[in-house]
Coordinates of N, CA and C in Angstrom, one line a residue:
Chain A
K14 N 193.9 85.1 -32.5 CA 194.6 84.3 -31.5 C 195.9 85.2 -31.1
Q15 N 195.9 85.3 -29.7 CA 197.0 86.1 -29.1 C 198.3 85.4 -29.3
E16 N 199.2 86.1 -29.7 CA 200.7 85.6 -29.8 C 201.6 86.6 -29.1
V17 N 202.5 86.0 -28.3 CA 203.5 86.7 -27.5 C 204.9 86.4 -27.9
T18 N 205.6 87.5 -28.2 CA 207.0 87.3 -28.7 C 208.0 88.0 -27.7
Q19 N 209.1 87.4 -27.4 CA 210.0 87.9 -26.6 C 211.4 88.0 -27.3
I20 N 212.0 89.1 -27.2 CA 213.3 89.5 -27.8 C 214.2 90.1 -26.8
P21 N 215.5 89.7 -26.7 CA 216.1 88.6 -27.4 C 215.8 87.3 -26.8
A22 N 216.1 86.3 -27.5 CA 215.9 85.0 -27.0 C 216.9 84.6 -25.8
A23 N 218.1 85.2 -26.0 CA 219.1 85.0 -24.9 C 220.0 86.3 -24.8
L24 N 220.5 86.5 -23.7 CA 221.2 87.7 -23.4 C 222.3 87.4 -22.4
S25 N 223.6 87.8 -22.7 CA 224.6 87.7 -21.8 C 225.3 89.0 -21.5
V26 N 225.3 89.5 -20.2 CA 225.9 90.8 -19.9 C 226.8 90.7 -18.8
P27 N 227.7 91.6 -18.6 CA 228.6 91.6 -17.4 C 227.9 92.3 -16.3
E28 N 228.2 91.9 -15.1 CA 227.6 92.4 -13.9 C 227.6 93.9 -13.8
G29 N 226.5 94.4 -13.3 CA 226.5 95.9 -13.2 C 225.8 96.6 -14.4
E30 N 225.6 95.9 -15.4 CA 225.0 96.6 -16.6 C 223.4 96.7 -16.4
N31 N 222.9 97.8 -17.0 CA 221.5 97.9 -17.0 C 221.0 97.2 -18.3
L32 N 219.8 96.6 -18.3 CA 219.4 95.8 -19.4 C 217.9 95.9 -19.6
V33 N 217.5 95.7 -20.8 CA 216.0 95.7 -21.2 C 215.6 94.5 -21.9
L34 N 214.5 93.8 -21.4 CA 214.0 92.7 -22.1 C 212.7 93.2 -22.7
N35 N 212.4 92.7 -23.9 CA 211.3 93.1 -24.7 C 210.2 92.0 -24.8
C36 N 208.9 92.5 -24.8 CA 207.8 91.5 -25.0 C 206.8 92.2 -25.9
S37 N 206.3 91.6 -27.0 CA 205.3 92.1 -27.8 C 204.1 91.2 -27.9
F38 N 203.0 91.7 -28.1 CA 201.8 90.8 -28.2 C 200.9 91.4 -29.4
T39 N 200.2 90.4 -30.0 CA 199.4 90.8 -31.3 C 198.1 91.4 -31.0
D40 N 197.5 91.0 -29.9 CA 196.1 91.5 -29.7 C 196.1 92.5 -28.5
S41 N 195.9 93.7 -28.7 CA 196.0 94.7 -27.6 C 194.9 94.7 -26.6
A42 N 193.8 93.9 -26.8 CA 192.7 93.8 -25.9 C 193.1 92.8 -24.7
I43 N 194.0 93.3 -23.8 CA 194.4 92.6 -22.8 C 193.9 93.0 -21.5
Y44 N 193.8 92.2 -20.5 CA 193.3 92.5 -19.2 C 194.5 93.0 -18.3
N45 N 195.6 92.2 -18.4 CA 196.9 92.6 -17.7 C 198.0 91.8 -18.4
L46 N 199.2 92.2 -17.9 CA 200.4 91.5 -18.3 C 201.3 91.2 -17.2
Q47 N 201.9 90.1 -17.1 CA 202.7 89.7 -15.9 C 204.1 89.2 -16.4
W48 N 205.1 89.6 -15.7 CA 206.5 89.2 -15.9 C 206.8 88.1 -14.8
F49 N 207.4 87.0 -15.3 CA 207.8 85.9 -14.4 C 209.3 85.7 -14.5
R50 N 209.9 85.1 -13.5 CA 211.3 84.6 -13.6 C 211.2 83.1 -13.3
Q51 N 212.0 82.4 -14.0 CA 212.1 80.9 -13.9 C 213.6 80.5 -13.8
D52 N 214.0 80.0 -12.7 CA 215.3 79.4 -12.5 C 215.4 78.0 -13.0
P53 N 216.5 77.5 -13.4 CA 216.6 76.1 -14.0 C 215.9 75.1 -13.1
G54 N 215.1 74.3 -13.7 CA 214.4 73.2 -12.8 C 213.4 73.6 -11.8
K55 N 213.1 74.9 -11.9 CA 212.1 75.5 -10.8 C 210.8 76.0 -11.4
G56 N 209.9 76.4 -10.6 CA 208.6 76.9 -11.1 C 208.9 78.4 -11.4
L57 N 207.7 79.0 -11.7 CA 207.7 80.4 -12.1 C 207.5 81.2 -10.8
T58 N 208.3 82.3 -10.8 CA 208.1 83.3 -9.7 C 207.6 84.7 -10.4
S59 N 206.4 85.1 -9.8 CA 205.9 86.4 -10.4 C 206.8 87.5 -10.0
L60 N 207.1 88.4 -10.9 CA 207.9 89.6 -10.7 C 207.1 90.9 -10.6
L61 N 206.3 91.1 -11.6 CA 205.5 92.3 -11.8 C 204.2 92.0 -12.5
L62 N 203.1 92.7 -12.1 CA 201.9 92.5 -12.7 C 201.4 94.0 -13.2
I63 N 201.1 94.1 -14.4 CA 200.7 95.5 -14.9 C 199.2 95.3 -15.4
Q64 N 198.4 96.1 -14.8 CA 197.0 96.1 -15.3 C 196.9 96.8 -16.6
S65 N 195.9 96.6 -17.3 CA 195.8 97.3 -18.6 C 195.7 98.8 -18.6
S66 N 195.3 99.3 -17.5 CA 195.0 100.7 -17.3 C 196.3 101.4 -16.8
Q67 N 197.4 100.6 -16.5 CA 198.6 101.1 -16.0 C 199.7 101.2 -17.0
R68 N 200.6 102.0 -16.7 CA 201.7 102.3 -17.7 C 203.0 101.6 -17.2
E69 N 203.2 101.4 -16.0 CA 204.4 100.8 -15.5 C 204.1 100.4 -14.0
Q70 N 205.1 99.4 -13.6 CA 205.1 99.0 -12.2 C 206.7 98.8 -11.9
T71 N 206.9 99.0 -10.6 CA 208.3 99.0 -10.2 C 208.3 98.1 -8.9
S72 N 209.5 97.4 -8.9 CA 209.8 96.6 -7.7 C 211.3 96.5 -7.6
G73 N 211.9 97.2 -6.6 CA 213.3 97.2 -6.4 C 214.0 97.7 -7.7
R74 N 214.9 96.8 -8.2 CA 215.7 97.1 -9.4 C 214.9 96.8 -10.7
L75 N 213.7 96.4 -10.6 CA 213.0 96.0 -11.8 C 211.9 97.1 -12.0
N76 N 211.8 97.5 -13.3 CA 210.7 98.3 -13.8 C 210.2 97.7 -15.1
A77 N 208.8 97.5 -15.0 CA 208.2 97.0 -16.3 C 207.2 98.1 -16.8
S78 N 207.2 98.3 -18.1 CA 206.3 99.3 -18.7 C 205.4 98.5 -19.7
L79 N 204.2 99.2 -19.9 CA 203.3 98.6 -20.8 C 202.7 99.7 -21.7
D80 N 202.8 99.5 -23.1 CA 202.2 100.3 -24.1 C 201.1 99.3 -24.8
K81 N 199.9 99.5 -24.3 CA 199.0 98.5 -24.7 C 198.6 98.7 -26.2
S82 N 198.6 100.0 -26.7 CA 198.2 100.3 -28.0 C 199.2 99.8 -29.0
S83 N 200.4 99.8 -28.6 CA 201.4 99.3 -29.6 C 201.7 97.8 -29.4
G84 N 201.1 97.2 -28.4 CA 201.3 95.8 -28.0 C 202.8 95.5 -27.5
R85 N 203.2 96.4 -26.6 CA 204.6 96.1 -26.2 C 204.7 96.4 -24.7
S86 N 205.7 95.5 -24.1 CA 206.1 95.8 -22.8 C 207.6 95.5 -22.7
T87 N 208.2 96.2 -21.7 CA 209.6 96.1 -21.5 C 209.9 95.9 -20.0
L88 N 210.8 95.0 -19.8 CA 211.3 94.7 -18.3 C 212.7 95.3 -18.3
Y89 N 212.9 96.3 -17.4 CA 214.2 97.0 -17.2 C 214.7 96.4 -15.9
I90 N 216.0 96.0 -16.0 CA 216.7 95.5 -14.8 C 217.9 96.5 -14.6
A91 N 217.9 97.1 -13.5 CA 219.1 98.0 -13.2 C 220.2 97.3 -12.4
A92 N 221.4 97.7 -12.7 CA 222.5 97.2 -12.0 C 222.5 95.7 -11.9
S93 N 222.5 95.0 -12.9 CA 222.3 93.5 -13.0 C 223.4 92.8 -12.1
Q94 N 223.0 91.7 -11.5 CA 223.7 90.9 -10.6 C 223.7 89.4 -11.2
P95 N 224.8 88.7 -10.9 CA 224.8 87.3 -11.2 C 223.6 86.5 -10.8
G96 N 223.0 86.9 -9.7 CA 221.7 86.3 -9.1 C 220.5 86.5 -10.0
D97 N 220.6 87.5 -10.9 CA 219.5 87.7 -11.8 C 219.5 86.8 -13.0
S98 N 220.5 85.9 -13.1 CA 220.6 85.0 -14.2 C 219.4 84.0 -14.1
A99 N 218.6 83.9 -15.1 CA 217.4 83.1 -15.1 C 216.7 83.3 -16.5
T100 N 215.5 82.6 -16.6 CA 214.7 82.8 -17.9 C 213.6 83.7 -17.4
Y101 N 213.4 84.8 -18.2 CA 212.3 85.8 -17.9 C 211.2 85.6 -18.9
L102 N 210.0 85.4 -18.4 CA 208.8 85.1 -19.2 C 207.8 86.2 -19.2
C103 N 207.3 86.6 -20.2 CA 206.2 87.6 -20.3 C 204.9 86.8 -20.5
A104 N 203.8 87.2 -19.9 CA 202.5 86.5 -20.2 C 201.4 87.6 -20.2
V105 N 200.4 87.4 -21.1 CA 199.3 88.3 -21.1 C 198.0 87.5 -20.9
K106 N 197.1 88.2 -20.2 CA 195.7 87.7 -20.0 C 194.7 88.5 -20.7
G107 N 193.8 87.8 -21.5 CA 192.9 88.4 -22.3 C 191.8 89.1 -21.5
M108 N 191.0 89.9 -22.1 CA 189.8 90.5 -21.6 C 188.8 89.4 -21.2
A109 N 187.9 89.8 -20.3 CA 186.8 88.9 -20.0 C 186.0 88.7 -21.2
G110 N 185.6 87.4 -21.3 CA 185.0 86.9 -22.6 C 185.9 86.1 -23.4
Y111 N 187.2 86.4 -23.2 CA 188.2 85.7 -24.0 C 188.8 84.6 -23.1
G112 N 188.2 84.3 -22.0 CA 188.7 83.3 -21.1 C 189.8 83.7 -20.1
N113 N 190.2 83.0 -19.4 CA 191.2 83.3 -18.3 C 192.6 82.9 -18.7
K114 N 192.8 82.6 -20.0 CA 194.0 82.1 -20.4 C 195.2 83.1 -20.3
L115 N 196.3 82.6 -19.8 CA 197.5 83.3 -19.8 C 198.3 82.8 -21.0
V116 N 198.7 83.7 -21.9 CA 199.4 83.3 -23.1 C 200.9 83.7 -22.8
F117 N 201.8 82.8 -23.0 CA 203.2 83.1 -22.6 C 204.1 83.3 -23.8
G118 N 205.1 84.1 -23.7 CA 206.2 84.1 -24.6 C 207.1 83.1 -24.4
A119 N 208.1 82.9 -25.3 CA 209.1 81.8 -25.2 C 210.1 82.0 -24.2
G120 N 210.2 83.4 -23.7 CA 211.2 83.6 -22.7 C 212.5 84.2 -23.2
T121 N 213.2 84.9 -22.3 CA 214.5 85.4 -22.6 C 215.5 84.8 -21.5
I122 N 216.4 84.1 -22.0 CA 217.5 83.4 -21.1 C 218.5 84.5 -20.8
L123 N 218.6 85.0 -19.5 CA 219.6 85.9 -19.1 C 220.7 85.4 -18.4
R124 N 221.9 85.7 -18.8 CA 223.1 85.4 -18.0 C 223.9 86.6 -17.6
V125 N 224.1 86.8 -16.4 CA 224.9 87.9 -15.9 C 226.2 87.4 -15.4
K126 N 227.3 87.8 -16.0 CA 228.6 87.3 -15.7 C 229.3 88.1 -14.6
S127 N 229.9 87.5 -13.7 CA 230.6 88.2 -12.6 C 232.0 88.5 -13.0
Chain B
D27 N 206.2 78.1 -5.0 CA 205.5 79.1 -4.3 C 204.8 78.5 -3.2
A28 N 204.7 79.2 -2.0 CA 204.2 78.6 -0.8 C 202.7 78.3 -0.9
R29 N 201.9 79.1 -1.9 CA 200.5 79.0 -1.9 C 200.1 77.7 -2.6
V30 N 201.0 77.1 -3.4 CA 200.5 75.9 -4.1 C 201.6 74.8 -4.0
T31 N 201.2 73.6 -3.7 CA 202.0 72.5 -3.4 C 201.6 71.5 -4.5
Q32 N 202.7 71.0 -5.2 CA 202.5 70.0 -6.2 C 203.3 68.7 -5.9
T33 N 202.6 67.5 -6.1 CA 203.3 66.3 -5.9 C 202.9 65.3 -7.0
P34 N 203.9 64.5 -7.4 CA 205.3 64.4 -7.0 C 206.1 65.5 -7.6
R35 N 207.3 65.8 -7.2 CA 208.1 66.7 -7.9 C 208.7 66.1 -9.2
H36 N 209.0 64.8 -9.0 CA 209.6 64.1 -10.3 C 208.9 62.8 -10.4
K37 N 208.6 62.3 -11.6 CA 208.0 61.0 -11.9 C 208.6 60.5 -13.1
V38 N 209.1 59.3 -13.0 CA 209.6 58.5 -14.1 C 208.8 57.3 -14.3
T39 N 208.2 57.0 -15.4 CA 207.3 55.9 -15.6 C 207.4 55.3 -16.9
E40 N 206.9 54.1 -17.1 CA 207.0 53.4 -18.4 C 205.8 53.8 -19.2
M41 N 206.0 53.8 -20.5 CA 204.9 54.0 -21.4 C 203.7 53.0 -21.2
G42 N 202.5 53.7 -21.2 CA 201.3 52.9 -20.9 C 200.8 52.8 -19.5
Q43 N 201.6 53.4 -18.6 CA 201.3 53.4 -17.2 C 200.4 54.7 -16.9
E44 N 199.6 54.6 -15.9 CA 198.9 55.7 -15.4 C 199.7 56.6 -14.5
V45 N 199.5 58.0 -14.7 CA 200.3 58.9 -14.0 C 199.2 59.9 -13.4
T46 N 199.3 60.1 -12.1 CA 198.4 61.1 -11.4 C 199.3 62.2 -10.7
M47 N 199.1 63.4 -11.1 CA 199.7 64.5 -10.6 C 198.7 65.3 -9.7
R48 N 199.2 65.8 -8.6 CA 198.4 66.4 -7.6 C 198.8 68.0 -7.3
C49 N 197.8 68.7 -7.1 CA 198.0 70.1 -6.8 C 197.1 70.5 -5.6
Q50 N 197.8 71.0 -4.6 CA 197.0 71.4 -3.4 C 197.0 72.9 -3.2
P51 N 196.0 73.6 -3.6 CA 195.9 75.1 -3.4 C 195.4 75.3 -2.0
I52 N 195.7 76.6 -1.5 CA 195.3 77.0 -0.3 C 193.7 77.2 -0.4
L53 N 193.0 76.7 0.6 CA 191.6 76.9 0.6 C 191.2 78.3 0.4
G54 N 190.2 78.5 -0.5 CA 189.7 79.9 -0.7 C 190.1 80.3 -2.1
H55 N 191.0 79.6 -2.8 CA 191.3 79.9 -4.2 C 190.5 79.0 -5.1
N56 N 189.5 79.6 -5.8 CA 188.5 78.9 -6.6 C 188.8 78.6 -8.0
T57 N 189.9 79.2 -8.5 CA 190.2 79.0 -9.9 C 191.6 78.3 -10.0
V58 N 191.7 77.2 -10.6 CA 193.0 76.4 -10.7 C 193.3 76.1 -12.1
F59 N 194.5 76.3 -12.5 CA 194.9 76.1 -13.9 C 196.0 75.0 -14.0
W60 N 196.0 74.2 -15.1 CA 197.1 73.3 -15.4 C 197.7 73.7 -16.6
Y61 N 199.1 73.8 -16.5 CA 200.0 74.2 -17.6 C 201.0 73.1 -17.9
R62 N 201.5 73.0 -19.1 CA 202.5 72.1 -19.4 C 203.6 72.9 -20.1
Q63 N 204.9 72.6 -19.8 CA 206.1 73.2 -20.3 C 206.9 72.2 -21.0
T64 N 207.3 72.4 -22.2 CA 208.2 71.7 -23.0 C 209.2 72.7 -23.6
M65 N 210.3 72.1 -24.0 CA 211.3 72.9 -24.7 C 210.8 73.4 -26.1
M66 N 210.0 72.5 -26.7 CA 209.6 72.9 -28.0 C 208.3 73.8 -28.0
Q67 N 207.4 73.6 -27.1 CA 206.2 74.4 -27.1 C 206.1 75.5 -26.0
G68 N 207.1 75.5 -25.2 CA 207.0 76.4 -24.1 C 205.8 76.1 -23.1
L69 N 205.2 77.1 -22.6 CA 204.1 77.0 -21.6 C 202.8 77.0 -22.3
E70 N 202.0 75.9 -22.1 CA 200.6 75.8 -22.7 C 199.7 75.5 -21.7
L71 N 198.4 76.1 -21.8 CA 197.4 75.9 -20.8 C 196.7 74.5 -21.3
L72 N 196.6 73.6 -20.4 CA 195.8 72.3 -20.6 C 194.3 72.5 -20.2
A73 N 194.1 73.1 -19.0 CA 192.8 73.1 -18.5 C 192.7 74.1 -17.3
Y74 N 191.5 74.5 -17.1 CA 191.3 75.3 -15.8 C 189.9 75.1 -15.3
F75 N 189.9 75.3 -13.9 CA 188.6 74.9 -13.2 C 188.2 76.2 -12.4
R76 N 187.0 76.5 -12.2 CA 186.5 77.4 -11.2 C 185.5 76.8 -10.4
N77 N 185.5 77.0 -9.1 CA 184.6 76.4 -8.1 C 184.4 74.9 -8.4
R78 N 185.5 74.2 -8.9 CA 185.6 72.8 -9.0 C 185.0 72.4 -10.3
A79 N 184.5 73.3 -11.1 CA 183.9 72.8 -12.3 C 184.8 73.2 -13.5
P80 N 185.0 72.3 -14.5 CA 185.9 72.6 -15.7 C 185.3 73.7 -16.4
L81 N 186.2 74.8 -16.7 CA 185.7 75.8 -17.6 C 186.2 75.7 -19.0
D82 N 187.4 75.2 -19.1 CA 188.1 75.2 -20.4 C 189.1 74.0 -20.4
D83 N 188.9 73.0 -21.1 CA 189.9 71.9 -21.2 C 190.3 71.6 -22.6
S84 N 190.2 72.7 -23.5 CA 190.4 72.6 -24.8 C 191.9 72.3 -25.1
G85 N 192.7 72.5 -24.3 CA 194.2 72.3 -24.6 C 194.6 71.0 -24.2
M86 N 193.7 70.1 -23.7 CA 194.1 68.8 -23.2 C 193.7 67.7 -24.1
P87 N 194.6 66.8 -24.4 CA 194.1 65.6 -25.2 C 193.2 64.7 -24.3
K88 N 191.9 64.8 -24.7 CA 190.9 64.2 -23.8 C 190.8 62.6 -23.9
D89 N 191.6 62.1 -24.9 CA 191.4 60.7 -25.0 C 192.3 60.1 -23.8
R90 N 193.3 60.7 -23.4 CA 194.2 60.1 -22.3 C 194.3 61.0 -21.1
F91 N 194.0 62.3 -21.2 CA 194.2 63.2 -20.0 C 192.8 63.5 -19.4
S92 N 192.8 63.5 -18.1 CA 191.7 64.0 -17.3 C 192.1 64.9 -16.2
A93 N 191.3 65.9 -16.0 CA 191.6 66.8 -14.8 C 190.3 67.0 -14.0
E94 N 190.6 66.9 -12.7 CA 189.4 67.0 -11.7 C 189.8 67.8 -10.5
M95 N 188.7 68.3 -9.8 CA 188.9 68.9 -8.5 C 188.0 68.2 -7.5
P96 N 188.5 67.1 -6.9 CA 187.7 66.3 -6.0 C 187.0 67.2 -4.9
D97 N 187.9 68.2 -4.4 CA 187.4 69.0 -3.4 C 188.1 70.3 -3.5
A98 N 187.8 71.3 -2.6 CA 188.3 72.6 -2.7 C 189.8 72.7 -2.3
T99 N 190.4 71.6 -1.9 CA 191.8 71.7 -1.5 C 192.7 70.9 -2.4
L100 N 192.1 70.2 -3.4 CA 192.9 69.3 -4.2 C 192.5 69.3 -5.6
A101 N 193.4 69.4 -6.5 CA 193.2 69.2 -8.0 C 194.1 68.2 -8.5
T102 N 193.6 67.3 -9.4 CA 194.5 66.3 -10.0 C 194.5 66.3 -11.5
L103 N 195.6 65.9 -12.0 CA 195.7 65.7 -13.5 C 196.2 64.3 -13.7
K104 N 195.4 63.5 -14.5 CA 195.7 62.2 -14.7 C 196.0 61.9 -16.2
I105 N 197.0 61.0 -16.5 CA 197.3 60.6 -17.9 C 197.2 59.0 -17.9
Q106 N 196.3 58.6 -18.8 CA 196.2 57.2 -18.8 C 195.7 56.8 -20.3
P107 N 196.5 56.1 -21.0 CA 197.9 55.7 -20.8 C 198.9 56.7 -21.1
S108 N 200.0 56.7 -20.4 CA 201.0 57.7 -20.7 C 201.9 57.3 -21.9
E109 N 202.4 58.3 -22.6 CA 203.2 58.1 -23.8 C 204.5 59.0 -23.6
P110 N 205.6 58.5 -24.3 CA 206.7 59.3 -24.2 C 206.6 60.8 -24.6
R111 N 205.7 61.2 -25.4 CA 205.5 62.6 -25.8 C 204.8 63.4 -24.7
D112 N 204.4 62.7 -23.7 CA 203.9 63.4 -22.5 C 204.9 64.0 -21.6
S113 N 206.2 63.5 -21.8 CA 207.3 64.0 -21.0 C 207.3 65.5 -21.0
A114 N 207.2 66.1 -19.8 CA 207.2 67.6 -19.7 C 207.2 67.9 -18.3
V115 N 207.2 69.2 -18.0 CA 206.9 69.7 -16.7 C 205.5 70.2 -16.6
Y116 N 204.7 69.7 -15.6 CA 203.4 70.2 -15.4 C 203.2 71.1 -14.3
F117 N 202.6 72.2 -14.5 CA 202.5 73.2 -13.5 C 201.0 73.4 -13.1
C118 N 200.8 73.6 -11.8 CA 199.4 74.0 -11.4 C 199.6 75.5 -11.0
A119 N 198.6 76.3 -11.3 CA 198.6 77.7 -11.0 C 197.3 78.2 -10.4
L120 N 197.3 79.3 -9.6 CA 196.2 79.9 -9.1 C 196.2 81.4 -9.5
R121 N 194.9 81.9 -9.6 CA 194.8 83.3 -9.9 C 194.4 84.0 -8.6
V122 N 195.3 84.9 -8.2 CA 195.2 85.6 -7.0 C 194.8 87.1 -7.3
L123 N 193.7 87.5 -6.7 CA 193.2 88.9 -7.0 C 194.2 89.9 -6.7
N124 N 194.5 90.9 -7.7 CA 195.5 91.9 -7.6 C 196.9 91.4 -7.6
Y125 N 197.1 90.2 -7.7 CA 198.5 89.6 -7.7 C 198.8 88.9 -9.1
G126 N 197.8 88.5 -9.7 CA 198.0 87.7 -11.0 C 198.0 86.3 -10.7
Y127 N 198.9 85.7 -11.4 CA 199.0 84.2 -11.2 C 200.2 83.7 -10.4
T128 N 200.0 82.7 -9.6 CA 201.0 82.1 -8.8 C 201.1 80.6 -9.2
F129 N 202.3 80.2 -9.4 CA 202.6 78.8 -9.9 C 203.2 77.9 -8.8
G130 N 202.9 76.7 -8.9 CA 203.5 75.6 -8.1 C 204.9 75.3 -8.6
S131 N 205.7 74.5 -8.0 CA 207.1 74.2 -8.4 C 207.0 73.1 -9.5
G132 N 205.9 72.5 -9.8 CA 205.8 71.7 -11.0 C 206.1 70.2 -10.7
T133 N 205.6 69.4 -11.6 CA 206.0 67.9 -11.6 C 206.7 67.6 -12.9
R134 N 207.9 67.2 -12.8 CA 208.7 66.8 -14.0 C 208.5 65.4 -14.3
L135 N 207.8 65.1 -15.4 CA 207.3 63.8 -15.8 C 208.2 63.3 -17.0
T136 N 208.7 62.1 -16.8 CA 209.5 61.4 -17.8 C 208.8 60.1 -18.1
V137 N 208.4 59.9 -19.4 CA 207.8 58.6 -19.8 C 208.8 57.9 -20.7
V138 N 209.2 56.7 -20.3 CA 210.2 56.0 -21.1 C 209.6 54.8 -21.8

């Protein structure tokens, strides 16, 4: 059974800092990994999708890496801003035959102080 | 997300009442997922459909929950009878080729 863990559970940083959020998964047989952002009381917004054959994806100040063999992904946020404050969720999708289930981590609550 | 519309956004109901939540995907998305989010359990998959047929509903309490896709533009999740432990945010999601999953804004359900 796939399990996804996110560390740290919460993070508070001053504006302008670069930061790294960590995600680990127990079963390396994944199809892809997706990072989401969730603002309080809102739905999930997709940030980055990394296919199992890829090593990283970038979008603006965000960079996500994937090391499938070690079961790890990181989300790097450069020059953090107060508007980045949210909960960040990592989710993995299993290979075909394991269903279409997205398994989520518990999330990292990020607060960027101005 | 503009691709998925969920209604109602908020629902407060008394224990024992029937609750129906709706998800309207854009026509052409044939795989629909229902997730539930609570503080204790995080995000859990309840059920998903492809081409309107249920493929996996193992995460759903079948004695009180039912999920259907009456047509290609509408998916519903029904709870009857509702219980306080059903209080959660329920999300509908679509799988989009090369994009991954896109989620609706959710229905926040409170059962008192």
